[in-house]
Amino acid sequence: MVPNFPDKKIEAAYNLAREYYAQYGIDTDDVIKTISDVPISLNCWQGDDVTGFETSSGGLDGSDGIQTTGNYPGRARNGDELRRDLKQAMSLLPGVKRVNLHAIYAETHGKRVDRDKLTVEHFSDWIAWAKTEGLKLDFNGSFFSHPKVVNGLTLSSPDKSVRDFWIQHGKVSREISAAMGKALGSPCVNDLWIPDGMKDSPADRWIYRKFLKDALDEILSEPMDKSLTKDALESKLFGIGSESYVVGSHEFYLSYCMKNDLMLCLDAGHFHPTEGIFDKLSAILTFSDEILLHVTRGVRWDSDHVVSFDDETQRIFHEIIRGSVLNRVNIALDFFDASINRVAAWVIGTRAAQKALLVALLEPVSLLKQFEMEADFTSRLALIEDLKSMPFSSVYDYWCLRSGVIPGNGWMTEIKKYERDVLSRR
Ligand code: RNT
Ligand code: ZN
């Protein structure tokens, strides 16, 4: 049984919460207006365990630095199922949603089209759907789960034919992304992540980075209209099978992005387990216009657990709001948990991110900064601690109510229904 609090009580709780926050000069109505316009890009790959629709490859085999675990029933097996699942998840979420696609979600209708030959035509069903649903799309080249990942390498392979294949894939991905941006009237973020690395210590750490630099130069040589697509490069510390060395490390891409005026992607799971990405925002955005975030939850390693409303996520959103950079941060989710209901995973992860954003928006930032300027660190800490238990959930619930989605945990009733009627029949 999931409790469903009556609407009237949610309104009453909100009115009280509004008064609490007003004490600190925070207008909760304004906050709801702000959060209602913040897009969050939902990762389509949570719906099918990063399998995609290619007939020849299909699925992670653990050799490409990422891995899904679990076999919960009901995985989406084609575009229609995945879109239906996404729509179900989004119906339980307030706010503006985008959908983040990967190249492996191309729909070639039985024809084998390799990744170097993909065009926007192969995403026409996605674009038509996005138009109908009023959604915007983001994109990613897929540099994994493919026979041309040779010895764990793609763009940094010593084999020129392997590099050339993936360079071509990188180029077509940019074109597809720009075409999506054009079709939907919103710049499509095109993220590039490659798994390239080594299980054991390389004798030559240099050569692969040189290959990668040259490959990126080629992929990015064509100037693109930034109102259609925005390139992002995603770094990583280590992965399965690349424990000792990752070619596209943080320092590598940070340097590359700064030199070439590109956007870096910070994935919360791609650093040392005790290293948070929150502290990097003020450093990077002092020099860069925009940043892409992969909001995720690493548990001991880059495990891509569903985002939780935890300290790490909260710190990220506090930094964004305290730094007034909400319009310079592209928020995307990146998790894939196959051990729980996949539709619920989207709802849980997105709601967790939204709650962290909401708490950050409800903070009297200028008061905290004033205490700090006065070197009154006691008042700063006292207020930070008090704010943690302020009634933000009453604001979140009210936002849900106003957006026509189920507040609290009541949405799980819909998930159970969908599981019974749709997922369990697959
Ligand atoms: C992998 C990266 C990458 C992927 C997705 C599927 O470690 O985080 O973003 O998770 O592109
Ligand atoms: Zn990522």
GROMACS .gro file of C-alpha atoms and ligand atoms in nm:
model
  438
    1MET     CA    1   0.000   0.000   0.000
    2VAL     CA    2   0.137   0.341  -0.094
    3PRO     CA    3  -0.011   0.636   0.091
    4ASN     CA    4  -0.173   0.913  -0.107
    5PHE     CA    5  -0.200   1.237   0.082
    6PRO     CA    6  -0.513   1.439  -0.005
    7ASP     CA    7  -0.457   1.745  -0.230
    8LYS     CA    8  -0.602   1.984   0.027
    9LYS     CA    9  -0.342   1.877   0.283
   10ILE     CA   10  -0.063   1.913   0.030
   11GLU     CA   11  -0.178   2.269  -0.031
   12ALA     CA   12  -0.198   2.339   0.341
   13ALA     CA   13   0.152   2.198   0.395
   14TYR     CA   14   0.280   2.410   0.107
   15ASN     CA   15   0.131   2.727   0.252
   16LEU     CA   16   0.311   2.663   0.576
   17ALA     CA   17   0.636   2.584   0.395
   18ARG     CA   18   0.601   2.907   0.199
   19GLU     CA   19   0.594   3.098   0.527
   20TYR     CA   20   0.898   2.914   0.659
   21TYR     CA   21   1.103   3.001   0.351
   22ALA     CA   22   0.968   3.357   0.340
   23GLN     CA   23   1.147   3.417   0.671
   24TYR     CA   24   1.468   3.393   0.474
   25GLY     CA   25   1.339   3.602   0.186
   26ILE     CA   26   1.279   3.300  -0.038
   27ASP     CA   27   0.966   3.313  -0.253
   28THR     CA   28   0.864   2.951  -0.306
   29ASP     CA   29   0.626   3.044  -0.590
   30ASP     CA   30   0.922   3.194  -0.778
   31VAL     CA   31   1.129   2.884  -0.705
   32ILE     CA   32   0.857   2.663  -0.851
   33LYS     CA   33   0.852   2.883  -1.162
   34THR     CA   34   1.228   2.851  -1.197
   35ILE     CA   35   1.249   2.476  -1.147
   36SER     CA   36   0.959   2.421  -1.387
   37ASP     CA   37   1.180   2.544  -1.673
   38VAL     CA   38   1.497   2.347  -1.598
   39PRO     CA   39   1.537   2.065  -1.849
   40ILE     CA   40   1.668   1.728  -1.735
   41SER     CA   41   1.780   1.486  -2.003
   42LEU     CA   42   1.658   1.133  -1.936
   43ASN     CA   43   1.898   0.862  -2.051
   44CYS     CA   44   1.706   0.632  -2.284
   45TRP     CA   45   1.955   0.352  -2.212
   46GLN     CA   46   1.812   0.288  -1.864
   47GLY     CA   47   1.512   0.134  -2.040
   48ASP     CA   48   1.696  -0.157  -2.201
   49ASP     CA   49   2.025  -0.201  -2.014
   50VAL     CA   50   2.227  -0.018  -2.285
   51THR     CA   51   2.139  -0.287  -2.538
   52GLY     CA   52   2.017  -0.083  -2.835
   53PHE     CA   53   1.844  -0.209  -3.147
   54GLU     CA   54   2.128  -0.334  -3.364
   55THR     CA   55   2.072  -0.689  -3.473
   56SER     CA   56   2.441  -0.778  -3.500
   57SER     CA   57   2.580  -0.653  -3.168
   58GLY     CA   58   2.336  -0.577  -2.890
   59GLY     CA   59   2.427  -0.553  -2.528
   60LEU     CA   60   2.725  -0.491  -2.310
   61ASP     CA   61   2.952  -0.788  -2.267
   62GLY     CA   62   3.161  -0.628  -1.995
   63SER     CA   63   3.458  -0.565  -2.220
   64ASP     CA   64   3.384  -0.202  -2.294
   65GLY     CA   65   3.434  -0.045  -1.957
   66ILE     CA   66   3.068  -0.039  -1.860
   67GLN     CA   67   2.838  -0.314  -1.740
   68THR     CA   68   2.474  -0.358  -1.645
   69THR     CA   69   2.378  -0.614  -1.386
   70GLY     CA   70   2.039  -0.765  -1.310
   71ASN     CA   71   1.765  -0.928  -1.513
   72TYR     CA   72   1.444  -0.769  -1.398
   73PRO     CA   73   1.168  -0.867  -1.643
   74GLY     CA   74   1.022  -0.625  -1.899
   75ARG     CA   75   1.321  -0.476  -2.079
   76ALA     CA   76   1.222  -0.266  -2.382
   77ARG     CA   77   1.319  -0.451  -2.701
   78ASN     CA   78   1.246  -0.197  -2.971
   79GLY     CA   79   1.177   0.170  -3.031
   80ASP     CA   80   0.805   0.149  -2.969
   81GLU     CA   81   0.849  -0.026  -2.636
   82LEU     CA   82   1.123   0.210  -2.526
   83ARG     CA   83   0.921   0.517  -2.621
   84ARG     CA   84   0.616   0.380  -2.443
   85ASP     CA   85   0.822   0.320  -2.127
   86LEU     CA   86   0.979   0.663  -2.142
   87LYS     CA   87   0.638   0.821  -2.184
   88GLN     CA   88   0.510   0.630  -1.883
   89ALA     CA   89   0.804   0.746  -1.671
   90MET     CA   90   0.769   1.107  -1.787
   91SER     CA   91   0.399   1.111  -1.703
   92LEU     CA   92   0.508   1.067  -1.340
   93LEU     CA   93   0.757   1.353  -1.345
   94PRO     CA   94   0.706   1.727  -1.316
   95GLY     CA   95   0.918   1.973  -1.514
   96VAL     CA   96   1.079   1.987  -1.856
   97LYS     CA   97   1.221   1.659  -1.982
   98ARG     CA   98   1.460   1.593  -2.269
   99VAL     CA   99   1.546   1.246  -2.397
  100ASN     CA  100   1.908   1.143  -2.440
  101LEU     CA  101   1.969   0.893  -2.723
  102HIS     CA  102   2.266   0.683  -2.823
  103ALA     CA  103   2.359   0.585  -3.178
  104ILE     CA  104   2.270   0.222  -3.100
  105TYR     CA  105   1.905   0.329  -3.078
  106ALA     CA  106   1.889   0.390  -3.453
  107GLU     CA  107   1.590   0.226  -3.622
  108THR     CA  108   1.702   0.077  -3.951
  109HIS     CA  109   1.392  -0.138  -4.000
  110GLY     CA  110   1.568  -0.467  -4.062
  111LYS     CA  111   1.845  -0.324  -4.277
  112ARG     CA  112   2.198  -0.359  -4.145
  113VAL     CA  113   2.350  -0.013  -4.128
  114ASP     CA  114   2.689   0.010  -3.961
  115ARG     CA  115   2.765   0.298  -3.729
  116ASP     CA  116   2.984   0.483  -3.977
  117LYS     CA  117   2.688   0.502  -4.217
  118LEU     CA  118   2.414   0.625  -3.985
  119THR     CA  119   2.215   0.932  -4.079
  120VAL     CA  120   1.935   1.129  -3.921
  121GLU     CA  121   1.690   0.922  -4.130
  122HIS     CA  122   1.755   0.635  -3.891
  123PHE     CA  123   1.623   0.848  -3.607
  124SER     CA  124   1.313   0.977  -3.781
  125ASP     CA  125   1.081   0.779  -3.555
  126TRP     CA  126   1.247   0.932  -3.251
  127ILE     CA  127   1.221   1.282  -3.394
  128ALA     CA  128   0.855   1.237  -3.493
  129TRP     CA  129   0.780   1.109  -3.144
  130ALA     CA  130   0.969   1.396  -2.981
  131LYS     CA  131   0.763   1.640  -3.185
  132THR     CA  132   0.436   1.478  -3.081
  133GLU     CA  133   0.538   1.473  -2.716
  134GLY     CA  134   0.687   1.824  -2.720
  135LEU     CA  135   1.031   1.690  -2.625
  136LYS     CA  136   1.386   1.784  -2.720
  137LEU     CA  137   1.658   1.529  -2.786
  138ASP     CA  138   2.026   1.487  -2.698
  139PHE     CA  139   2.266   1.245  -2.860
  140ASN     CA  140   2.573   1.024  -2.807
  141GLY     CA  141   2.791   0.834  -3.048
  142SER     CA  142   2.818   0.469  -2.936
  143PHE     CA  143   3.182   0.364  -2.924
  144PHE     CA  144   3.125   0.028  -2.752
  145SER     CA  145   2.950  -0.309  -2.801
  146HIS     CA  146   3.090  -0.347  -3.150
  147PRO     CA  147   3.344  -0.577  -3.321
  148LYS     CA  148   3.552  -0.275  -3.413
  149VAL     CA  149   3.638  -0.216  -3.048
  150VAL     CA  150   3.975  -0.389  -3.091
  151ASN     CA  151   4.180  -0.474  -2.781
  152GLY     CA  152   3.964  -0.229  -2.589
  153LEU     CA  153   4.049   0.060  -2.820
  154THR     CA  154   3.849   0.270  -3.067
  155LEU     CA  155   3.966   0.622  -3.158
  156SER     CA  156   4.306   0.553  -3.004
  157SER     CA  157   4.367   0.218  -3.172
  158PRO     CA  158   4.709   0.173  -3.335
  159ASP     CA  159   4.518   0.023  -3.630
  160LYS     CA  160   4.436   0.307  -3.867
  161SER     CA  161   4.136   0.129  -4.018
  162VAL     CA  162   3.985   0.095  -3.669
  163ARG     CA  163   4.048   0.461  -3.594
  164ASP     CA  164   3.904   0.567  -3.927
  165PHE     CA  165   3.585   0.371  -3.869
  166TRP     CA  166   3.528   0.539  -3.535
  167ILE     CA  167   3.628   0.881  -3.668
  168GLN     CA  168   3.358   0.839  -3.927
  169HIS     CA  169   3.114   0.739  -3.653
  170GLY     CA  170   3.208   1.052  -3.460
  171LYS     CA  171   3.145   1.264  -3.768
  172VAL     CA  172   2.805   1.117  -3.850
  173SER     CA  173   2.705   1.149  -3.484
  174ARG     CA  174   2.767   1.523  -3.500
  175GLU     CA  175   2.561   1.551  -3.817
  176ILE     CA  176   2.275   1.351  -3.667
  177SER     CA  177   2.288   1.565  -3.356
  178ALA     CA  178   2.276   1.889  -3.556
  179ALA     CA  179   1.984   1.758  -3.761
  180MET     CA  180   1.797   1.666  -3.441
  181GLY     CA  181   1.863   2.011  -3.301
  182LYS     CA  182   1.733   2.166  -3.619
  183ALA     CA  183   1.422   1.949  -3.639
  184LEU     CA  184   1.328   2.020  -3.278
  185GLY     CA  185   1.441   2.380  -3.248
  186SER     CA  186   1.676   2.326  -2.956
  187PRO     CA  187   2.052   2.260  -2.954
  188CYS     CA  188   2.115   1.888  -2.921
  189VAL     CA  189   2.405   1.806  -2.689
  190ASN     CA  190   2.632   1.554  -2.859
  191ASP     CA  191   2.842   1.370  -2.602
  192LEU     CA  192   3.141   1.160  -2.692
  193TRP     CA  193   3.264   0.892  -2.456
  194ILE     CA  194   3.501   0.614  -2.556
  195PRO     CA  195   3.598   0.314  -2.343
  196ASP     CA  196   3.962   0.309  -2.459
  197GLY     CA  197   4.203   0.192  -2.196
  198MET     CA  198   4.408  -0.095  -2.059
  199LYS     CA  199   4.365  -0.357  -1.793
  200ASP     CA  200   4.733  -0.351  -1.709
  201SER     CA  201   4.993  -0.080  -1.713
  202PRO     CA  202   5.086   0.024  -2.064
  203ALA     CA  203   5.446   0.053  -2.172
  204ASP     CA  204   5.351   0.356  -2.377
  205ARG     CA  205   5.091   0.590  -2.229
  206TRP     CA  206   5.170   0.854  -2.486
  207ILE     CA  207   5.093   0.701  -2.821
  208TYR     CA  208   4.720   0.638  -2.759
  209ARG     CA  209   4.666   0.994  -2.639
  210LYS     CA  210   4.833   1.122  -2.953
  211PHE     CA  211   4.606   0.902  -3.165
  212LEU     CA  212   4.302   1.022  -2.972
  213LYS     CA  213   4.398   1.387  -3.009
  214ASP     CA  214   4.443   1.351  -3.383
  215ALA     CA  215   4.115   1.157  -3.416
  216LEU     CA  216   3.925   1.424  -3.224
  217ASP     CA  217   4.081   1.695  -3.439
  218GLU     CA  218   3.941   1.517  -3.743
  219ILE     CA  219   3.597   1.451  -3.597
  220LEU     CA  220   3.564   1.811  -3.486
  221SER     CA  221   3.720   1.972  -3.791
  222GLU     CA  222   3.384   2.068  -3.941
  223PRO     CA  223   3.251   2.377  -3.764
  224MET     CA  224   2.896   2.328  -3.642
  225ASP     CA  225   2.625   2.579  -3.564
  226LYS     CA  226   2.604   2.591  -3.184
  227SER     CA  227   2.235   2.670  -3.202
  228LEU     CA  228   2.189   2.319  -3.348
  229THR     CA  229   2.443   2.103  -3.167
  230LYS     CA  230   2.690   2.137  -2.884
  231ASP     CA  231   2.985   1.896  -2.860
  232ALA     CA  232   3.084   1.751  -2.524
  233LEU     CA  233   3.374   1.521  -2.432
  234GLU     CA  234   3.342   1.283  -2.137
  235SER     CA  235   3.641   1.175  -1.933
  236LYS     CA  236   3.684   0.875  -1.709
  237LEU     CA  237   3.928   0.749  -1.449
  238PHE     CA  238   3.892   0.374  -1.496
  239GLY     CA  239   3.646   0.109  -1.605
  240ILE     CA  240   3.608  -0.268  -1.618
  241GLY     CA  241   3.904  -0.387  -1.820
  242SER     CA  242   4.063  -0.043  -1.815
  243GLU     CA  243   4.167  -0.037  -1.451
  244SER     CA  244   4.525   0.074  -1.512
  245TYR     CA  245   4.491   0.331  -1.786
  246VAL     CA  246   4.218   0.529  -1.959
  247VAL     CA  247   4.320   0.721  -2.269
  248GLY     CA  248   4.048   0.987  -2.232
  249SER     CA  249   4.132   1.088  -1.878
  250HIS     CA  250   4.008   1.403  -1.705
  251GLU     CA  251   4.331   1.593  -1.767
  252PHE     CA  252   4.332   1.489  -2.131
  253TYR     CA  253   3.981   1.614  -2.209
  254LEU     CA  254   4.005   1.916  -1.982
  255SER     CA  255   4.310   2.028  -2.176
  256TYR     CA  256   4.152   1.944  -2.509
  257CYS     CA  257   3.831   2.130  -2.428
  258MET     CA  258   4.006   2.440  -2.300
  259LYS     CA  259   4.230   2.457  -2.602
  260ASN     CA  260   3.946   2.405  -2.849
  261ASP     CA  261   3.663   2.590  -2.677
  262LEU     CA  262   3.456   2.278  -2.619
  263MET     CA  263   3.230   2.159  -2.344
  264LEU     CA  264   3.352   1.903  -2.093
  265CYS     CA  265   3.122   1.633  -1.958
  266LEU     CA  266   3.167   1.555  -1.591
  267ASP     CA  267   3.021   1.218  -1.494
  268ALA     CA  268   2.979   1.191  -1.117
  269GLY     CA  269   3.100   0.828  -1.128
  270HIS     CA  270   3.418   0.889  -1.323
  271PHE     CA  271   3.653   1.002  -1.050
  272HIS     CA  272   3.817   0.858  -0.743
  273PRO     CA  273   3.539   0.735  -0.513
  274THR     CA  274   3.605   1.013  -0.262
  275GLU     CA  275   3.644   1.285  -0.526
  276GLY     CA  276   3.327   1.486  -0.588
  277ILE     CA  277   3.260   1.666  -0.913
  278PHE     CA  278   3.095   1.958  -0.730
  279ASP     CA  279   3.426   2.130  -0.659
  280LYS     CA  280   3.518   2.118  -1.026
  281LEU     CA  281   3.228   2.336  -1.143
  282SER     CA  282   3.362   2.669  -1.020
  283ALA     CA  283   3.707   2.580  -1.152
  284ILE     CA  284   3.598   2.478  -1.500
  285LEU     CA  285   3.319   2.731  -1.551
  286THR     CA  286   3.561   3.012  -1.471
  287PHE     CA  287   3.714   2.932  -1.809
  288SER     CA  288   3.444   2.752  -2.006
  289ASP     CA  289   3.102   2.874  -2.122
  290GLU     CA  290   2.908   2.556  -2.056
  291ILE     CA  291   2.939   2.213  -1.905
  292LEU     CA  292   2.755   1.882  -1.937
  293LEU     CA  293   2.679   1.683  -1.625
  294HIS     CA  294   2.615   1.311  -1.612
  295VAL     CA  295   2.430   1.285  -1.285
  296THR     CA  296   2.473   0.931  -1.160
  297ARG     CA  297   2.565   0.740  -0.845
  298GLY     CA  298   2.879   0.535  -0.819
  299VAL     CA  299   2.886   0.276  -0.543
  300ARG     CA  300   3.252   0.192  -0.477
  301TRP     CA  301   3.318   0.221  -0.850
  302ASP     CA  302   3.151   0.364  -1.163
  303SER     CA  303   2.852   0.139  -1.101
  304ASP     CA  304   2.587   0.368  -1.253
  305HIS     CA  305   2.335   0.314  -0.974
  306VAL     CA  306   2.011   0.511  -0.995
  307VAL     CA  307   2.059   0.869  -0.874
  308SER     CA  308   1.972   0.910  -0.509
  309PHE     CA  309   1.883   1.223  -0.316
  310ASP     CA  310   2.217   1.203  -0.138
  311ASP     CA  311   2.488   1.442  -0.023
  312GLU     CA  312   2.689   1.407  -0.340
  313THR     CA  313   2.399   1.502  -0.565
  314GLN     CA  314   2.303   1.783  -0.329
  315ARG     CA  315   2.654   1.930  -0.338
  316ILE     CA  316   2.646   1.941  -0.717
  317PHE     CA  317   2.320   2.133  -0.729
  318HIS     CA  318   2.421   2.369  -0.447
  319GLU     CA  319   2.728   2.461  -0.650
  320ILE     CA  320   2.521   2.529  -0.961
  321ILE     CA  321   2.281   2.758  -0.777
  322ARG     CA  322   2.536   2.926  -0.552
  323GLY     CA  323   2.740   3.002  -0.862
  324SER     CA  324   2.435   3.127  -1.061
  325VAL     CA  325   2.528   2.900  -1.353
  326LEU     CA  326   2.204   2.710  -1.405
  327ASN     CA  327   2.184   2.835  -1.765
  328ARG     CA  328   2.540   2.717  -1.836
  329VAL     CA  329   2.494   2.362  -1.710
  330ASN     CA  330   2.335   2.089  -1.920
  331ILE     CA  331   2.185   1.833  -1.682
  332ALA     CA  332   2.173   1.474  -1.804
  333LEU     CA  333   2.118   1.151  -1.615
  334ASP     CA  334   2.338   0.846  -1.663
  335PHE     CA  335   2.246   0.523  -1.487
  336PHE     CA  336   2.147   0.174  -1.587
  337ASP     CA  337   2.013  -0.059  -1.325
  338ALA     CA  338   1.863  -0.384  -1.456
  339SER     CA  339   1.781  -0.521  -1.112
  340ILE     CA  340   1.471  -0.308  -1.052
  341ASN     CA  341   1.171  -0.192  -1.253
  342ARG     CA  342   1.338   0.016  -1.525
  343VAL     CA  343   1.054   0.267  -1.560
  344ALA     CA  344   1.056   0.328  -1.185
  345ALA     CA  345   1.435   0.376  -1.206
  346TRP     CA  346   1.384   0.680  -1.432
  347VAL     CA  347   1.125   0.825  -1.197
  348ILE     CA  348   1.333   0.767  -0.884
  349GLY     CA  349   1.652   0.905  -1.037
  350THR     CA  350   1.491   1.212  -1.193
  351ARG     CA  351   1.292   1.296  -0.882
  352ALA     CA  352   1.610   1.265  -0.673
  353ALA     CA  353   1.793   1.509  -0.900
  354GLN     CA  354   1.496   1.747  -0.898
  355LYS     CA  355   1.477   1.741  -0.518
  356ALA     CA  356   1.844   1.828  -0.492
  357LEU     CA  357   1.792   2.114  -0.736
  358LEU     CA  358   1.487   2.231  -0.544
  359VAL     CA  359   1.670   2.233  -0.210
  360ALA     CA  360   1.947   2.436  -0.374
  361LEU     CA  361   1.696   2.686  -0.514
  362LEU     CA  362   1.534   2.722  -0.172
  363GLU     CA  363   1.860   2.826  -0.010
  364PRO     CA  364   1.910   3.190   0.095
  365VAL     CA  365   2.240   3.206  -0.090
  366SER     CA  366   2.307   3.574  -0.036
  367LEU     CA  367   2.262   3.542   0.339
  368LEU     CA  368   2.509   3.254   0.352
  369LYS     CA  369   2.758   3.450   0.143
  370GLN     CA  370   2.711   3.753   0.364
  371PHE     CA  371   2.798   3.550   0.677
  372GLU     CA  372   3.104   3.425   0.495
  373MET     CA  373   3.217   3.773   0.394
  374GLU     CA  374   3.183   3.878   0.756
  375ALA     CA  375   3.391   3.573   0.849
  376ASP     CA  376   3.099   3.462   1.066
  377PHE     CA  377   3.150   3.094   0.994
  378THR     CA  378   2.943   2.993   1.296
  379SER     CA  379   2.630   3.156   1.153
  380ARG     CA  380   2.709   3.006   0.812
  381LEU     CA  381   2.725   2.654   0.955
  382ALA     CA  382   2.422   2.704   1.181
  383LEU     CA  383   2.210   2.815   0.887
  384ILE     CA  384   2.333   2.543   0.652
  385GLU     CA  385   2.244   2.282   0.913
  386ASP     CA  386   1.903   2.432   0.981
  387LEU     CA  387   1.815   2.451   0.612
  388LYS     CA  388   1.868   2.079   0.572
  389SER     CA  389   1.552   2.001   0.764
  390MET     CA  390   1.335   2.279   0.623
  391PRO     CA  391   1.007   2.155   0.464
  392PHE     CA  392   1.128   2.134   0.103
  393SER     CA  393   0.926   1.817   0.043
  394SER     CA  394   0.605   2.017   0.085
  395VAL     CA  395   0.727   2.239  -0.199
  396TYR     CA  396   0.817   1.938  -0.415
  397ASP     CA  397   0.479   1.775  -0.356
  398TYR     CA  398   0.298   2.098  -0.437
  399TRP     CA  399   0.501   2.136  -0.758
  400CYS     CA  400   0.394   1.781  -0.854
  401LEU     CA  401   0.031   1.861  -0.776
  402ARG     CA  402   0.040   2.178  -0.985
  403SER     CA  403   0.208   1.991  -1.270
  404GLY     CA  404  -0.060   1.725  -1.269
  405VAL     CA  405   0.167   1.443  -1.151
  406ILE     CA  406   0.128   1.226  -0.844
  407PRO     CA  407   0.311   1.365  -0.537
  408GLY     CA  408   0.492   1.163  -0.272
  409ASN     CA  409   0.534   0.793  -0.334
  410GLY     CA  410   0.183   0.751  -0.477
  411TRP     CA  411   0.320   0.718  -0.831
  412MET     CA  412   0.436   0.364  -0.749
  413THR     CA  413   0.073   0.252  -0.784
  414GLU     CA  414   0.095   0.350  -1.153
  415ILE     CA  415   0.425   0.167  -1.191
  416LYS     CA  416   0.275  -0.152  -1.047
  417LYS     CA  417  -0.019  -0.120  -1.285
  418TYR     CA  418   0.212  -0.065  -1.583
  419GLU     CA  419   0.424  -0.360  -1.478
  420ARG     CA  420   0.118  -0.584  -1.459
  421ASP     CA  421  -0.042  -0.465  -1.783
  422VAL     CA  422   0.259  -0.400  -2.005
  423LEU     CA  423   0.604  -0.500  -1.878
  424SER     CA  424   0.520  -0.846  -1.749
  425ARG     CA  425   0.366  -0.938  -2.086
  426ARG     CA  426   0.689  -0.888  -2.278
  427RNT     C1  427   3.042   0.541  -1.944
  427RNT     C2  428   2.991   0.678  -1.957
  427RNT     C3  429   2.888   0.699  -2.064
  427RNT     C4  430   2.785   0.588  -2.067
  427RNT     C5  431   2.668   0.614  -2.158
  427RNT     C6  432   2.596   0.490  -2.192
  427RNT     O1  433   3.124   0.522  -1.836
  427RNT     O2  434   2.944   0.723  -1.835
  427RNT     O3  435   2.829   0.822  -2.047
  427RNT     O4  436   2.736   0.558  -1.942
  427RNT     O5  437   2.707   0.686  -2.267
  428ZN      ZN  438   2.846   0.914  -1.837
   0.00000   0.00000   0.00000
